[in-house]
Structure formats: structure tokens, C-alpha cells
Amino acid sequence: MNLLDDWRDRPLDDVLALCREVLEDTSYPTVRRWREGGGKVLGHFQVYFPEEIAHAAGMLPVKLRGAPIEARRADSLFGSYLCSILRTSLEVALSGQLELDMFVTHPICDAARNLAGIWGRNFPFKAQILYLPQNANSAAAAQYLSDEYARLQWDIERVVGRHVGGEELRRSLAVYNENRRLLRELYAIKREAPWLLAVDEAYVLVALGGLIQREEHNELLGALIPQIRARPARRQDKMRVVFEGGFCEQPPLDLLRTIAQSCYVVDDDLLIGLRWILEDVPLEGDPLGNLAEAYLHSSSYSPVQHDLRKPKEQMLLRRIKGARGEAAIITAAKMCEPGLEDQVAYSRMLDDEGTPYFVSEFEEKMTSFEHLQVQLETFVENVQFD
């Protein structure tokens, strides 16, 4: 089932505009079309979720995001001083704009650990918690996670009403392996020729993967990447920066567009959950075991995973050097404890390294970016002409 309106044979800029329109539509038009065709939907909260399991069961896995709306109903279900995405993602569902058949969250922070209970009390569908390993360095972590994936699969099978076999899981792994390859190619363009692909354009192409079937996403990326490489854009005198802080709540698209006016964003952690696994997951052997091993040993990093093999400050430094970044934008969502805590650690590390950095905060419902633009332009000028 094609969930996007006809995009084939249209100019690149028109397709990018269509993707942005779909992404900013809080009524989730692709999800609605899927449900109208009789499909079931699994919504999962940030950061990482093994979508292959839901895909193998014939469900549409949807990465929940917030929205620039007032959370009138949702605010009555939460305490004060919480990040925006917790409230607005629930508001979208309470208002009927997003309909699910199952919800899965993760205890990534003190607030998110209570989401399953809140969603479960307010909707008739199953609300589940996926417990990713707290100690990724334990010798038992891989077996524990494989068992946790099996428990999740059992719940999904109850929703779809059938068993999911090993071959179905392997087919889904193959589809997602292709998606990971295409996303790596997209990010290679950002690092090698960032003038061909602005950060907001790359973002909508990645984010769309959380709203449509991966087969359709693969077709879309496969068609657009050659067109992006063939763009007649010229290199400009812009600073190469790495954006850090978009691992959970996502910044507004217009904020990313504002950054793109002054800088080339050559790497980032935006929607890192959709790009968490860095290599192909082996198709031979136990699919769930392979997926668990990949999560632990072939993955990225974020403030909500504690892995002694991946100290976050050094991982950010590696990201900057790998992308030949000249500076970093260190940001965090308002009221996000993990993000704001790491912001301090990153700043100290960059001070020690002598790497310029720009610190900011964001919220989904931000609408004015003039002040940020002036601050960022001043920062860039100070670095370039120092």
C-alpha cells in the first residue's frame, strides 16, 4: 500500500515539499490511510524501538513525535515542568488525530517511565513498556534483550491475531538493512557535500521513515539520492557544524532551516533512534538474538543509554572529527533532564579540546527564530574572523 501521494516523476524540490507537508500534518495522514486500508498501527515513543518486529507482523510502526499545539487535555494528566513531547504526543492521540492499536514506551527518563500507565488508562489498546538493558556492558545483556524482544513479539502477536515466524522476521531485517544503507548514504552526502542537502531537507527525508512502510521509504530514498547528488548547487562559505541534542524531542523544522542559513550541518543526532543500528543485522541464525546483539554492539550513542564503552563526550568528539566539523551546536529540549545534563558535560569537553560551540534550548512549539538567527550569525562570525 502506497501511503504517500503520488511523488514519482516529480521534481526533487516538489517531493521535498510534499515530505515536509506530510511531516508537519498533525493528523498523521499516512497513518490514517493505512488504517483505512485495514492495517494496524503500533506507536512507539522515543528513542529506539526494534521496528522490525512490528513490521514482520504486518503492523505499521510509527515513531511518535510531539506537535506545536496546546496540550489542554494532556496537561491535566501530567505534573508540571515536563518536556513538551510527553504532553503533545498524548494530546494528538487524545484529540483523535492519531489512532493506534498498540503503544510502546521505554523508561528513558523519570517522566517517560510512567507513560505506559497514563496511556493505558486513557485508551482501550495495549500500552506496553520495553525495558532496554540498563547495563549494556553485562555479559547477560544480549540474552536479556533477546528475551525482552520475544516478550514484545508475543504482545504484538496478540494484537494482530497470528504468529510471527522466523522467516518473516528475517525478511523484515533485510528491508531495514536496506533502509539503514540508504540512510548512511544520505548522511554521507551531508558530510561530503553538505551544500547539496540542507539539514532541514535531510531531516524530513529521515523522519518520513517513521510514518510510512519501510519498503516505500526505501523506494523514495533510492529515487531521490541520485537526484540530490546531481543537484547544481554551489558550495558556499559556511561553517561546518555538528548538531547535538535532537535524540528525543525534535526541534521545529523552521529552527533547522534557520541554522541552515548560516551553517552546514554535517552530522547530527536528530532522530537517532531511526538510525541507531549502524551496520547490517545478520540474517542467519536467531533474528531476535541478532537484533539484540546489534543494539548492543553495532549502535550509536545517546544520553539515555548508559554504556561504558561509549563515553558520550568522546563519542561526540569522534562525530565532530569524523564529519570534519569546525564547531558544534549543543542544544537540548526545555525541561529535558538527560539532554541538559549532557549539555554541561559536552561543553566542558569542548572547552578542553578548544572546539567552538554554540549552546541553546528549543521547544516544539517555538515559532520565532529571529533572536536565534542573530545569535548564531554572531557566533559564526566570531569563529571565522577570530
Coordinates of C-alpha atoms in Angstrom, one line a residue:
M1 CA 0.0 0.0 0.0
N2 CA 1.4 3.4 -1.0
L3 CA 0.9 5.8 1.9
L4 CA 2.4 8.9 0.2
D5 CA 0.5 10.8 -2.5
D6 CA 2.0 10.3 -6.0
W7 CA 5.6 11.6 -5.8
R8 CA 7.2 9.6 -8.6
D9 CA 8.4 11.5 -11.6
R10 CA 8.0 14.8 -9.8
P11 CA 10.9 17.3 -9.4
L12 CA 13.1 16.9 -6.3
D13 CA 12.0 20.2 -4.7
D14 CA 8.4 19.2 -5.1
V15 CA 9.0 15.9 -3.4
L16 CA 10.8 17.5 -0.5
A17 CA 7.9 20.0 -0.1
L18 CA 5.5 17.1 -0.1
C19 CA 7.5 15.3 2.6
R20 CA 7.6 18.4 4.7
E21 CA 3.8 18.8 4.4
V22 CA 3.2 15.3 5.5
L23 CA 5.6 15.5 8.4
E24 CA 4.0 18.7 9.7
D25 CA 0.4 17.5 9.4
T26 CA -0.6 16.6 13.0
S27 CA -3.4 14.5 11.7
Y28 CA -0.9 11.8 10.5
P29 CA -2.4 11.4 7.0
T30 CA -0.2 8.4 6.1
V31 CA -1.3 6.6 9.3
R32 CA -4.9 7.4 8.6
R33 CA -4.6 6.0 5.1
W34 CA -3.0 2.8 6.5
R35 CA -5.9 2.3 9.0
E36 CA -8.5 3.0 6.3
G37 CA -6.9 0.1 4.3
G38 CA -7.4 -2.2 7.3
G39 CA -3.9 -2.1 8.7
K40 CA -2.9 -2.0 12.4
V41 CA -0.6 0.6 13.9
L42 CA 2.0 0.4 16.7
G43 CA 3.1 3.8 18.1
H44 CA 6.4 3.9 19.9
F45 CA 7.9 6.6 21.9
Q46 CA 11.5 7.9 21.6
V47 CA 14.3 7.0 21.4
Y48 CA 14.9 3.5 19.9
F49 CA 12.4 0.7 19.1
P50 CA 13.0 -2.5 17.2
E51 CA 10.5 -1.7 14.4
E52 CA 11.4 -4.9 12.5
I53 CA 9.3 -7.0 14.9
A54 CA 6.1 -4.9 14.3
H55 CA 6.9 -4.8 10.6
A56 CA 7.2 -8.6 10.4
A57 CA 3.7 -8.8 12.0
G58 CA 2.2 -6.6 9.3
M59 CA 1.8 -3.6 11.5
L60 CA 2.8 0.0 10.7
P61 CA 5.4 1.1 13.3
V62 CA 5.0 4.8 13.8
K63 CA 7.6 6.9 15.7
L64 CA 5.6 9.3 17.9
R65 CA 6.5 12.9 17.9
G66 CA 5.1 16.0 19.5
A67 CA 3.4 18.8 17.8
P68 CA 3.2 22.6 18.0
I69 CA -0.2 22.5 19.8
E70 CA -1.6 23.4 23.2
A71 CA -1.9 20.2 25.3
R72 CA -5.1 21.2 27.0
R73 CA -6.3 17.6 27.8
A74 CA -2.9 16.1 28.3
D75 CA -1.8 18.7 30.8
S76 CA -4.4 17.5 33.2
L77 CA -2.8 14.1 33.2
F78 CA 0.8 15.2 33.9
G79 CA 2.6 17.2 36.6
S80 CA 4.3 20.4 35.9
Y81 CA 7.8 21.0 34.5
L82 CA 7.9 18.2 31.9
C83 CA 9.2 18.3 28.4
S84 CA 6.8 19.2 25.6
I85 CA 6.9 15.9 23.7
L86 CA 5.4 13.9 26.6
R87 CA 2.3 16.2 26.6
T88 CA 1.8 17.0 23.0
S89 CA 2.2 13.4 21.7
L90 CA -0.5 12.4 24.1
E91 CA -2.7 15.3 23.1
V92 CA -2.6 14.3 19.5
A93 CA -3.9 10.9 20.4
L94 CA -6.5 12.2 22.8
S95 CA -7.8 14.5 20.2
G96 CA -8.4 11.6 17.8
Q97 CA -5.8 12.8 15.2
L98 CA -3.7 9.6 15.7
E99 CA -5.3 6.2 16.3
L100 CA -3.2 3.3 17.4
D101 CA -3.7 -0.4 18.1
M102 CA -0.7 -0.6 20.5
F103 CA 1.6 1.8 22.3
V104 CA 5.2 1.1 23.5
T105 CA 7.4 3.3 25.6
H106 CA 10.7 3.0 27.3
P107 CA 12.0 4.1 30.8
I108 CA 14.5 6.6 29.2
C109 CA 13.8 9.2 31.9
D110 CA 11.7 9.6 35.1
A111 CA 8.9 11.1 33.1
A112 CA 8.8 8.6 30.2
R113 CA 8.8 5.6 32.6
N114 CA 5.2 6.5 33.5
L115 CA 3.9 6.9 30.0
A116 CA 2.5 3.3 29.7
G117 CA 0.4 3.8 32.7
I118 CA -1.0 7.1 31.5
W119 CA -1.7 5.9 28.0
G120 CA -3.1 2.6 29.3
R121 CA -5.7 4.4 31.5
N122 CA -6.9 6.6 28.7
F123 CA -7.1 4.3 25.7
P124 CA -8.6 0.8 25.1
F125 CA -5.5 -0.5 23.3
K126 CA -2.5 -2.2 25.0
A127 CA 0.2 0.1 26.4
Q128 CA 3.5 -1.7 27.0
I129 CA 6.9 -0.9 28.3
L130 CA 10.0 -2.2 26.5
Y131 CA 12.9 -2.5 29.0
L132 CA 16.1 -2.0 27.2
P133 CA 19.2 -3.1 29.2
Q134 CA 20.3 -0.6 31.9
N135 CA 23.7 -2.2 32.0
A136 CA 24.7 -2.7 28.3
N137 CA 28.1 -4.0 29.4
S138 CA 26.8 -7.0 31.3
A139 CA 27.6 -10.4 29.8
A140 CA 23.9 -11.2 30.2
A141 CA 22.6 -8.1 28.3
A142 CA 22.2 -9.7 24.9
Q143 CA 20.2 -12.7 26.2
Y144 CA 18.1 -10.5 28.4
L145 CA 17.3 -8.2 25.5
S146 CA 16.5 -11.1 23.2
D147 CA 14.1 -12.4 25.8
E148 CA 12.6 -8.9 26.1
Y149 CA 12.1 -8.7 22.3
A150 CA 10.4 -12.1 22.5
R151 CA 8.0 -10.8 25.1
L152 CA 7.3 -7.8 22.9
Q153 CA 6.7 -10.1 19.9
W154 CA 4.2 -12.1 21.9
D155 CA 2.2 -8.9 22.7
I156 CA 2.3 -7.9 19.1
E157 CA 1.1 -11.3 18.0
R158 CA -1.9 -10.9 20.4
V159 CA -2.8 -7.6 18.6
V160 CA -2.5 -8.9 15.1
G161 CA -4.0 -12.3 15.9
R162 CA -1.3 -14.5 14.4
H163 CA 2.1 -15.9 15.0
V164 CA 5.2 -14.2 13.5
G165 CA 7.7 -16.7 12.2
G166 CA 11.5 -16.5 11.8
E167 CA 11.4 -16.1 8.1
E168 CA 9.1 -13.1 8.4
L169 CA 11.5 -11.6 10.8
R170 CA 14.4 -12.2 8.5
R171 CA 12.6 -10.5 5.6
S172 CA 11.9 -7.5 7.8
L173 CA 15.6 -7.4 8.8
A174 CA 16.5 -7.4 5.1
V175 CA 14.1 -4.5 4.4
Y176 CA 15.5 -2.5 7.3
N177 CA 19.1 -3.3 6.4
E178 CA 18.5 -1.7 3.1
N179 CA 16.9 1.3 4.8
R180 CA 20.0 1.7 7.0
R181 CA 22.2 1.5 4.0
L182 CA 20.2 4.3 2.3
L183 CA 20.3 6.5 5.4
R184 CA 24.0 6.0 5.7
E185 CA 24.3 7.2 2.1
L186 CA 22.1 10.2 2.8
Y187 CA 24.4 11.2 5.7
A188 CA 27.5 10.6 3.6
I189 CA 26.2 13.4 1.3
K190 CA 25.8 15.7 4.3
R191 CA 29.4 15.1 5.3
E192 CA 31.0 15.1 1.8
A193 CA 28.9 17.7 0.1
P194 CA 26.6 19.5 2.6
W195 CA 25.7 22.2 0.1
L196 CA 23.7 19.6 -1.8
L197 CA 21.4 18.8 1.2
A198 CA 20.4 21.2 3.9
V199 CA 19.8 19.9 7.4
D200 CA 16.0 20.5 7.2
E201 CA 15.8 18.7 3.9
A202 CA 17.7 15.7 5.2
Y203 CA 15.6 15.7 8.3
V204 CA 12.2 15.4 6.5
L205 CA 13.6 12.5 4.4
V206 CA 14.7 10.6 7.5
A207 CA 11.6 11.4 9.6
L208 CA 9.3 10.2 6.9
G209 CA 10.6 6.7 7.6
G210 CA 8.7 6.8 10.9
L211 CA 5.4 7.4 9.1
I212 CA 5.3 5.0 6.2
Q213 CA 6.2 1.5 5.4
R214 CA 10.0 1.0 5.1
E215 CA 9.6 -0.6 1.6
E216 CA 8.1 2.7 0.4
H217 CA 10.7 4.7 2.3
N218 CA 13.4 2.7 0.6
E219 CA 11.9 3.3 -2.8
L220 CA 11.7 7.0 -2.0
L221 CA 15.3 7.3 -0.8
G222 CA 16.6 5.2 -3.7
A223 CA 15.0 7.5 -6.2
L224 CA 15.9 10.8 -4.5
I225 CA 19.5 10.2 -3.5
P226 CA 20.8 10.3 -7.2
Q227 CA 18.8 13.5 -7.8
I228 CA 20.4 15.0 -4.7
R229 CA 23.9 14.1 -5.8
A230 CA 23.1 15.7 -9.3
R231 CA 21.9 19.0 -7.8
P232 CA 23.5 22.0 -9.5
A233 CA 24.1 23.7 -6.1
R234 CA 27.3 25.6 -5.5
R235 CA 29.4 25.4 -2.3
Q236 CA 29.1 28.5 -0.1
D237 CA 31.4 29.9 2.6
K238 CA 29.5 28.4 5.5
M239 CA 30.9 26.8 8.7
R240 CA 30.7 23.0 9.1
V241 CA 28.9 22.2 12.4
V242 CA 27.6 19.2 14.2
F243 CA 24.2 19.4 15.8
E244 CA 23.8 17.5 19.1
G245 CA 20.6 17.4 21.2
G246 CA 17.9 16.0 18.9
F247 CA 17.8 12.5 20.3
C248 CA 14.2 12.6 21.8
E249 CA 12.1 15.7 21.4
Q250 CA 12.6 17.2 18.0
P251 CA 13.3 20.8 17.1
P252 CA 10.9 22.6 14.9
L253 CA 11.7 22.4 11.2
D254 CA 12.0 26.1 10.9
L255 CA 14.7 26.1 13.6
L256 CA 16.7 23.7 11.4
R257 CA 16.1 25.9 8.4
T258 CA 17.3 28.9 10.4
I259 CA 20.5 27.0 11.2
A260 CA 20.9 26.0 7.6
Q261 CA 21.0 29.7 6.6
S262 CA 24.3 30.2 8.5
C263 CA 25.9 26.7 8.7
Y264 CA 26.3 23.4 7.0
V265 CA 25.2 20.7 9.5
V266 CA 27.5 17.9 8.5
D267 CA 26.3 15.4 11.2
D268 CA 23.8 15.3 14.0
D269 CA 21.8 13.1 16.4
L270 CA 18.4 14.0 15.0
L271 CA 16.0 11.1 15.2
I272 CA 18.9 8.9 16.2
G273 CA 16.5 6.1 17.1
L274 CA 15.7 5.6 13.4
R275 CA 19.5 5.3 12.7
W276 CA 20.5 3.6 15.9
I277 CA 21.9 0.4 14.4
L278 CA 25.0 1.4 12.3
E279 CA 25.6 -1.9 10.3
D280 CA 23.5 -4.6 8.7
V281 CA 21.9 -7.0 11.1
P282 CA 22.9 -10.6 10.1
L283 CA 20.1 -12.6 8.6
E284 CA 21.4 -16.0 9.5
G285 CA 20.6 -17.5 12.9
D286 CA 18.2 -16.2 15.5
P287 CA 16.6 -12.9 14.3
L288 CA 15.8 -11.6 17.7
G289 CA 19.2 -12.5 19.0
N290 CA 20.9 -10.8 16.1
L291 CA 18.7 -7.7 16.6
A292 CA 19.7 -7.7 20.3
E293 CA 23.4 -8.0 19.5
A294 CA 23.1 -5.2 17.0
Y295 CA 21.5 -2.9 19.6
L296 CA 24.3 -3.5 22.0
H297 CA 27.4 -3.8 19.7
S298 CA 26.7 -2.1 16.4
S299 CA 24.9 1.0 17.5
S300 CA 25.2 4.8 18.1
Y301 CA 25.0 6.6 21.4
S302 CA 22.6 8.9 23.2
P303 CA 22.1 10.4 26.7
V304 CA 19.6 7.7 27.6
Q305 CA 21.8 4.7 27.0
H306 CA 24.5 4.1 29.6
D307 CA 27.4 2.2 28.0
L308 CA 30.9 2.4 29.4
R309 CA 32.3 1.5 26.0
K310 CA 30.7 4.7 24.6
P311 CA 31.6 7.7 26.8
K312 CA 29.3 10.4 25.3
E313 CA 31.9 13.2 25.4
Q314 CA 34.3 11.1 23.3
M315 CA 31.6 9.9 21.0
L316 CA 30.6 13.5 20.3
L317 CA 34.2 14.3 19.7
R318 CA 34.5 11.4 17.3
R319 CA 31.4 12.6 15.5
I320 CA 32.8 16.1 15.1
K321 CA 36.2 14.8 13.8
G322 CA 34.6 12.2 11.5
A323 CA 32.5 14.9 9.8
R324 CA 35.4 17.4 9.8
G325 CA 33.2 19.7 11.8
E326 CA 34.6 23.2 12.7
A327 CA 32.2 23.7 15.6
A328 CA 29.2 22.2 17.4
I329 CA 25.7 23.3 18.2
I330 CA 24.9 21.8 21.7
T331 CA 21.2 22.1 22.3
A332 CA 18.6 20.4 24.4
A333 CA 14.8 20.4 24.7
K334 CA 13.4 22.5 27.5
M335 CA 12.8 20.5 30.7
C336 CA 14.8 17.5 29.3
E337 CA 17.0 16.3 32.2
P338 CA 19.2 13.9 30.3
G339 CA 19.8 16.4 27.5
L340 CA 20.5 19.4 29.8
E341 CA 22.8 17.3 31.9
D342 CA 24.9 16.1 29.0
Q343 CA 25.0 19.7 27.7
V344 CA 27.2 20.5 30.6
A345 CA 29.5 17.6 30.1
Y346 CA 29.8 18.3 26.3
S347 CA 30.6 21.9 27.0
R348 CA 33.4 21.0 29.4
M349 CA 34.9 18.6 26.9
L350 CA 34.7 21.0 24.0
D351 CA 36.4 23.7 26.2
D352 CA 39.2 21.3 26.9
E353 CA 39.5 20.5 23.2
G354 CA 39.4 24.1 22.1
T355 CA 36.4 23.4 19.8
P356 CA 34.0 26.3 19.4
Y357 CA 30.4 25.6 20.3
F358 CA 27.0 27.3 20.5
V359 CA 24.6 26.4 23.3
S360 CA 20.8 26.7 23.0
E361 CA 17.5 25.2 24.0
F362 CA 14.4 24.5 22.0
E363 CA 10.7 23.5 22.3
E364 CA 8.4 22.0 19.7
K365 CA 6.0 25.0 19.7
M366 CA 8.7 27.6 19.1
T367 CA 7.6 29.9 16.3
S368 CA 10.0 32.8 16.4
F369 CA 13.6 32.3 15.4
E370 CA 14.9 35.8 14.7
H371 CA 16.8 36.0 18.0
L372 CA 18.4 32.6 17.5
Q373 CA 19.4 33.6 13.9
V374 CA 21.2 36.7 15.2
Q375 CA 23.0 34.9 17.9
L376 CA 24.1 32.1 15.6
E377 CA 25.3 34.5 12.9
T378 CA 27.3 36.4 15.6
F379 CA 28.8 33.1 16.8
V380 CA 29.8 32.1 13.2
E381 CA 31.4 35.5 12.5
N382 CA 33.3 35.4 15.8
V383 CA 34.7 32.0 15.0
Q384 CA 35.5 32.6 11.3
F385 CA 37.1 36.0 11.9
D386 CA 38.8 35.3 15.2

